[in-house]
XYZ file of C-alpha atoms in Angstrom:
398
model
C 171.658 -139.590 -1.834
C 172.422 -142.703 -3.702
C 168.505 -143.620 -3.136
C 167.138 -139.670 -4.342
C 169.267 -140.165 -7.762
C 168.395 -143.116 -8.442
C 164.331 -142.797 -8.744
C 164.949 -139.365 -9.581
C 164.618 -140.128 -13.740
C 161.117 -141.606 -12.180
C 160.217 -137.965 -10.173
C 160.952 -136.799 -13.898
C 159.212 -139.392 -15.527
C 155.974 -138.711 -13.610
C 155.936 -134.938 -13.117
C 156.481 -134.579 -16.946
C 153.361 -137.012 -17.459
C 151.384 -135.250 -15.005
C 152.053 -132.490 -17.113
C 151.284 -133.872 -20.647
C 147.946 -135.344 -18.998
C 146.692 -132.216 -17.176
C 144.843 -130.950 -20.220
C 142.763 -134.246 -20.537
C 142.366 -134.035 -16.915
C 140.518 -130.420 -16.805
C 138.910 -131.496 -19.979
C 137.596 -134.736 -18.303
C 136.424 -133.374 -14.827
C 134.573 -130.261 -16.347
C 133.054 -132.416 -19.204
C 132.230 -134.612 -16.738
C 130.449 -132.267 -14.419
C 128.722 -130.706 -17.567
C 127.392 -133.910 -18.042
C 125.992 -134.580 -15.436
C 124.102 -131.008 -15.603
C 122.606 -132.460 -18.178
C 122.008 -135.636 -16.994
C 119.486 -133.835 -14.209
C 117.365 -132.739 -16.342
C 114.216 -135.149 -16.924
C 115.381 -136.906 -20.151
C 115.577 -140.556 -22.068
C 117.857 -143.223 -21.203
C 121.302 -142.718 -23.220
C 124.011 -145.070 -24.023
C 128.167 -144.063 -24.404
C 128.835 -143.479 -28.680
C 125.315 -143.893 -30.030
C 123.734 -141.452 -27.054
C 119.430 -141.742 -26.720
C 119.238 -142.679 -30.634
C 118.888 -145.912 -30.285
C 115.700 -145.272 -29.368
C 114.908 -144.283 -33.015
C 116.797 -147.497 -34.494
C 113.445 -149.506 -34.327
C 110.706 -147.340 -35.464
C 109.898 -146.413 -39.062
C 110.233 -143.069 -40.455
C 106.266 -141.964 -39.463
C 106.765 -143.928 -36.164
C 109.715 -141.716 -35.680
C 107.758 -138.347 -36.092
C 105.523 -139.368 -33.936
C 107.459 -139.996 -30.967
C 109.390 -136.920 -31.754
C 105.953 -134.901 -31.626
C 104.366 -136.616 -28.595
C 107.790 -135.993 -26.118
C 106.019 -133.081 -24.154
C 103.726 -135.959 -22.764
C 106.835 -137.828 -21.722
C 108.220 -134.628 -19.511
C 105.281 -132.709 -18.091
C 107.490 -130.158 -16.971
C 108.296 -128.796 -20.632
C 112.039 -129.606 -20.374
C 114.097 -132.524 -21.488
C 116.881 -133.373 -22.831
C 118.382 -136.184 -24.893
C 121.912 -137.232 -26.319
C 122.637 -137.323 -30.096
C 126.173 -139.579 -29.995
C 127.884 -137.745 -27.595
C 126.095 -133.838 -28.033
C 123.673 -132.852 -25.797
C 120.326 -131.578 -26.743
C 118.005 -129.699 -24.101
C 114.332 -128.718 -25.310
C 111.892 -126.564 -24.236
C 108.161 -126.995 -24.943
C 106.469 -123.954 -22.936
C 106.226 -120.675 -23.517
C 107.780 -119.771 -20.478
C 111.100 -121.732 -20.625
C 111.258 -120.771 -24.660
C 111.201 -116.878 -23.803
C 113.997 -117.552 -21.138
C 115.979 -118.632 -23.934
C 115.438 -116.747 -26.691
C 115.725 -113.665 -24.713
C 119.257 -114.478 -22.911
C 121.991 -112.873 -23.989
C 124.634 -115.274 -22.664
C 124.586 -117.960 -24.936
C 124.903 -117.160 -28.977
C 127.240 -119.702 -29.803
C 125.112 -122.910 -31.749
C 125.706 -126.674 -30.511
C 128.015 -128.407 -32.736
C 124.773 -130.637 -34.350
C 123.983 -127.417 -36.078
C 127.476 -126.981 -37.537
C 127.817 -130.573 -38.507
C 123.834 -130.286 -40.633
C 124.049 -126.938 -42.130
C 127.813 -125.478 -41.359
C 129.410 -126.700 -44.605
C 126.244 -124.733 -46.675
C 126.114 -121.653 -44.960
C 129.041 -121.233 -43.090
C 129.687 -118.676 -40.738
C 126.430 -117.065 -42.203
C 124.189 -115.406 -39.497
C 122.737 -118.705 -38.012
C 126.100 -120.272 -36.971
C 127.989 -116.726 -36.774
C 128.710 -115.435 -32.736
C 130.954 -112.893 -31.141
C 131.909 -109.376 -32.471
C 131.616 -110.821 -35.993
C 128.162 -111.830 -35.490
C 127.162 -108.388 -33.990
C 128.733 -106.373 -36.404
C 126.605 -108.810 -39.746
C 123.519 -108.203 -37.329
C 123.843 -104.336 -37.346
C 124.768 -104.212 -41.026
C 121.592 -107.122 -42.187
C 119.237 -104.945 -40.215
C 119.363 -101.791 -42.712
C 118.509 -104.301 -45.308
C 115.235 -105.529 -43.577
C 114.025 -101.895 -43.437
C 110.293 -101.620 -43.768
C 110.256 -100.186 -46.849
C 112.636 -102.295 -48.709
C 110.485 -105.667 -47.300
C 107.381 -103.752 -48.678
C 108.511 -103.419 -52.572
C 108.885 -107.334 -52.320
C 105.044 -108.179 -52.210
C 104.997 -107.378 -55.775
C 107.861 -110.211 -56.692
C 105.523 -112.437 -54.084
C 102.544 -111.601 -56.466
C 104.286 -112.159 -59.514
C 105.527 -115.743 -58.137
C 101.962 -116.428 -56.791
C 100.355 -115.536 -60.337
C 103.253 -118.403 -61.997
C 101.545 -121.423 -59.269
C 98.282 -120.518 -59.946
C 98.830 -120.993 -63.665
C 100.811 -124.052 -62.799
C 97.928 -125.286 -60.521
C 95.177 -125.023 -62.975
C 95.716 -128.327 -64.526
C 94.255 -129.484 -61.469
C 91.768 -127.400 -61.072
C 90.390 -129.401 -64.577
C 91.518 -132.665 -64.127
C 90.387 -133.327 -59.893
C 93.583 -135.037 -59.969
C 95.355 -135.695 -55.968
C 98.252 -133.927 -55.540
C 100.764 -133.209 -53.140
C 100.964 -129.462 -52.960
C 103.621 -129.264 -50.284
C 106.099 -129.999 -53.551
C 104.630 -126.749 -54.980
C 104.766 -124.472 -52.337
C 108.234 -125.266 -52.360
C 109.225 -124.105 -55.806
C 107.218 -121.116 -54.948
C 109.264 -119.897 -51.909
C 112.198 -121.065 -53.764
C 111.295 -119.242 -56.727
C 110.534 -116.068 -54.539
C 113.667 -116.114 -52.503
C 116.035 -116.347 -55.961
C 114.627 -113.239 -57.013
C 114.480 -111.132 -53.650
C 117.981 -112.550 -52.312
C 119.607 -113.201 -55.743
C 117.630 -110.663 -58.188
C 117.811 -113.853 -60.937
C 114.206 -115.438 -62.547
C 115.181 -119.175 -63.428
C 111.399 -119.723 -63.712
C 111.802 -123.027 -61.445
C 108.259 -122.995 -60.943
C 107.495 -124.757 -64.425
C 111.230 -125.556 -65.134
C 112.062 -128.999 -63.047
C 115.904 -129.128 -64.444
C 117.301 -126.859 -62.346
C 120.732 -127.806 -60.549
C 121.192 -125.739 -57.630
C 117.662 -127.135 -56.528
C 118.586 -130.561 -56.805
C 121.903 -129.814 -54.994
C 120.245 -128.276 -51.997
C 117.669 -130.829 -51.529
C 120.482 -133.471 -51.373
C 122.248 -131.187 -48.943
C 119.588 -132.277 -46.860
C 118.831 -135.330 -46.763
C 122.492 -135.707 -46.844
C 122.713 -133.634 -43.748
C 120.064 -135.852 -42.249
C 122.082 -139.706 -43.190
C 125.295 -137.787 -41.599
C 123.265 -137.559 -38.365
C 121.294 -140.992 -38.374
C 124.696 -142.686 -38.236
C 126.900 -141.850 -34.877
C 130.208 -142.785 -36.607
C 129.705 -139.414 -38.984
C 129.454 -137.595 -35.736
C 133.294 -137.378 -36.767
C 134.479 -134.854 -39.508
C 137.162 -136.810 -40.415
C 135.288 -140.365 -40.611
C 132.293 -138.858 -42.398
C 134.803 -137.006 -45.302
C 136.239 -140.634 -45.908
C 133.330 -141.578 -46.685
C 131.173 -142.187 -49.580
C 128.736 -139.591 -48.073
C 130.993 -137.588 -47.223
C 132.744 -137.304 -50.889
C 128.797 -136.834 -52.458
C 128.344 -134.160 -50.149
C 131.619 -132.458 -50.684
C 130.966 -132.438 -54.496
C 127.199 -131.628 -53.746
C 128.499 -128.034 -51.746
C 130.682 -127.123 -54.824
C 127.169 -126.405 -56.551
C 126.103 -125.109 -54.225
C 129.575 -122.493 -53.392
C 129.617 -122.319 -57.089
C 126.426 -121.198 -58.459
C 126.391 -118.842 -55.260
C 130.059 -117.555 -56.529
C 129.397 -117.084 -59.873
C 125.783 -114.599 -59.151
C 127.753 -112.880 -56.879
C 130.833 -112.105 -59.050
C 129.244 -111.432 -61.789
C 126.851 -109.217 -60.224
C 130.157 -107.112 -58.149
C 131.100 -106.205 -61.972
C 127.920 -105.359 -63.116
C 127.556 -102.812 -59.608
C 130.547 -101.474 -60.804
C 130.206 -100.803 -64.193
C 127.034 -98.553 -62.703
C 129.664 -97.745 -60.251
C 127.533 -99.471 -57.501
C 124.343 -97.164 -58.068
C 121.389 -99.257 -57.759
C 118.268 -98.628 -59.632
C 115.011 -98.124 -56.929
C 113.116 -101.324 -57.879
C 116.495 -102.961 -58.116
C 115.924 -104.131 -54.244
C 117.164 -107.812 -54.251
C 119.444 -108.856 -51.058
C 122.630 -109.592 -52.729
C 122.686 -106.395 -54.330
C 121.922 -104.316 -51.049
C 125.085 -106.304 -49.174
C 127.493 -105.250 -52.462
C 126.566 -102.323 -52.114
C 126.985 -102.379 -48.358
C 130.940 -103.882 -48.617
C 131.831 -100.679 -50.240
C 130.990 -99.110 -47.303
C 131.938 -102.004 -44.965
C 134.906 -103.127 -46.068
C 134.793 -106.323 -43.533
C 132.299 -107.334 -45.285
C 134.316 -110.001 -47.888
C 132.330 -111.825 -50.468
C 132.653 -114.987 -48.551
C 131.004 -113.174 -45.880
C 128.532 -112.504 -48.436
C 127.558 -115.552 -50.162
C 127.591 -117.337 -46.642
C 124.224 -114.995 -45.483
C 122.459 -115.147 -48.977
C 123.143 -118.662 -48.985
C 121.923 -118.495 -45.363
C 118.554 -117.187 -46.806
C 118.572 -120.292 -49.397
C 118.817 -122.431 -46.390
C 115.678 -121.363 -44.902
C 113.627 -121.502 -47.653
C 114.687 -124.965 -48.627
C 114.342 -127.111 -45.792
C 112.428 -129.363 -47.524
C 109.691 -131.697 -45.839
C 111.522 -134.648 -45.271
C 114.351 -132.297 -43.973
C 112.193 -131.551 -41.508
C 110.294 -134.343 -40.780
C 113.801 -136.179 -40.299
C 115.420 -133.151 -38.697
C 112.625 -133.477 -35.656
C 112.732 -136.778 -35.318
C 116.399 -137.846 -35.312
C 117.579 -134.651 -33.389
C 114.157 -133.679 -31.951
C 114.647 -130.231 -32.658
C 113.725 -127.984 -35.531
C 115.990 -124.840 -35.419
C 114.793 -121.708 -35.626
C 113.538 -120.858 -38.802
C 110.578 -120.076 -40.366
C 109.334 -122.640 -43.222
C 106.771 -120.183 -45.439
C 106.392 -123.252 -47.405
C 105.277 -125.761 -44.777
C 103.261 -123.118 -43.078
C 101.326 -122.502 -46.546
C 100.835 -126.516 -46.627
C 99.466 -126.734 -43.832
C 97.474 -123.600 -43.830
C 95.840 -124.647 -47.072
C 95.271 -128.530 -45.822
C 93.190 -126.580 -42.717
C 91.462 -124.141 -44.754
C 89.825 -127.005 -47.144
C 89.214 -129.298 -44.487
C 86.468 -125.889 -43.532
C 84.429 -124.852 -46.557
C 82.591 -122.904 -44.342
C 86.189 -120.838 -43.472
C 87.039 -121.139 -46.839
C 84.062 -119.282 -48.632
C 84.698 -116.305 -46.446
C 88.059 -115.969 -47.092
C 86.647 -115.924 -50.809
C 83.804 -113.446 -49.601
C 86.665 -111.336 -48.350
C 88.543 -111.014 -51.528
C 85.583 -110.151 -53.596
C 84.274 -107.241 -51.140
C 87.898 -106.101 -51.385
C 88.323 -106.116 -54.939
C 85.017 -107.202 -56.865
C 86.332 -109.249 -59.854
C 88.862 -107.310 -60.689
C 92.595 -108.742 -61.747
C 95.012 -105.654 -60.511
C 96.615 -107.424 -57.871
C 97.011 -106.479 -54.402
C 99.355 -103.998 -53.001
C 100.986 -103.565 -49.581
C 98.347 -101.378 -48.888
C 96.025 -103.744 -49.546
C 97.420 -106.577 -46.896
C 95.705 -104.714 -43.967
C 92.377 -104.786 -45.299
C 92.420 -108.929 -45.092
C 91.570 -108.918 -41.704
C 89.496 -112.364 -41.842
C 92.110 -114.305 -43.724
C 95.130 -113.369 -41.367
C 92.717 -113.906 -38.869
C 92.916 -117.368 -40.223
C 96.424 -117.495 -40.539
C 97.570 -116.538 -36.931
C 95.065 -119.029 -36.445
C 96.607 -122.263 -38.450
C 99.594 -121.387 -37.179
C 98.783 -121.429 -33.460
C 96.708 -125.230 -34.015
C 99.490 -126.521 -36.094
C 102.997 -125.137 -35.106
C 105.428 -125.395 -37.674
C 108.914 -124.655 -34.744
C 109.867 -126.244 -32.105
C 111.801 -124.316 -28.794
């Protein structure tokens, strides 16, 4: 009895220790099972903390991009994995495997790497949302993308395209070489500002736009964060100079969105939320919906609008670095990138360019009347050309 009493404190301490470390043991066993599952997929060698990022350390930027794009050659089965520090990334490179993933109803939650890169800006917008909130917002947003509404945006796109032509006219006379991608990004950004916010800031002509500069800088910050394994820890990142800079840039982005939403809500209140027939900007539609759907707060509205701004502001550097560092380009179709590559291909094939021009002359003559939505289906050769360009130079990696 005396011996039992003597060891009783040790038994109690041991039991307490087991109870205390039980969650860690369970996590460790689940983590090990998860890691083994990921590593059973063909992939790059990895090391603790840095994962597979060591591969990029000795490569120049262009070499990293080429290496990432050549990844399917290393893994001909069409599926491979890489470790971004402690975070795994599985990439599929065939249409059949991509279909399996995209049609799955089991995995709605995005990997943490997405939250690290864009979560600070777009919050819980549709891209990063999950669960019941995702379903509610998805149903709600579907109504704002009715074809009747989208067709009305054609007028905005035509207007912005006319501005682009005016801006580029100087190059047609001087013969100067320039990077057309920069102008396409301003074009798409200009269009999204009007269709999403209802704002006309003329940023194709005005380079001094704080929101535009901030949206570009936050993309650079996101890429630099993923490059540094230490910054995958949110606390360390927030304490770093880069994290403090990110906080200031995010404030510019969110303050802009919040002010626009506040001012527009007050304006619509005065009109009793009766929008004009041509007043179909995305923000107005969401504010009107929020009157009958109380779960849609101003913060939710800002996150959804910011999500669309993010989609169009994937700059060339951001896209290339995003691909090269995490070997993945998320499912945002970047119109500006597609336009840039399409123009390059058409420019390198004069006969195709002439055929496109001839089709436009056949349809419209030399009349400068802007085409309407009804005219688009008539541009059959142009449509086939664009689709062929998409096939030749894909803009989304799965």
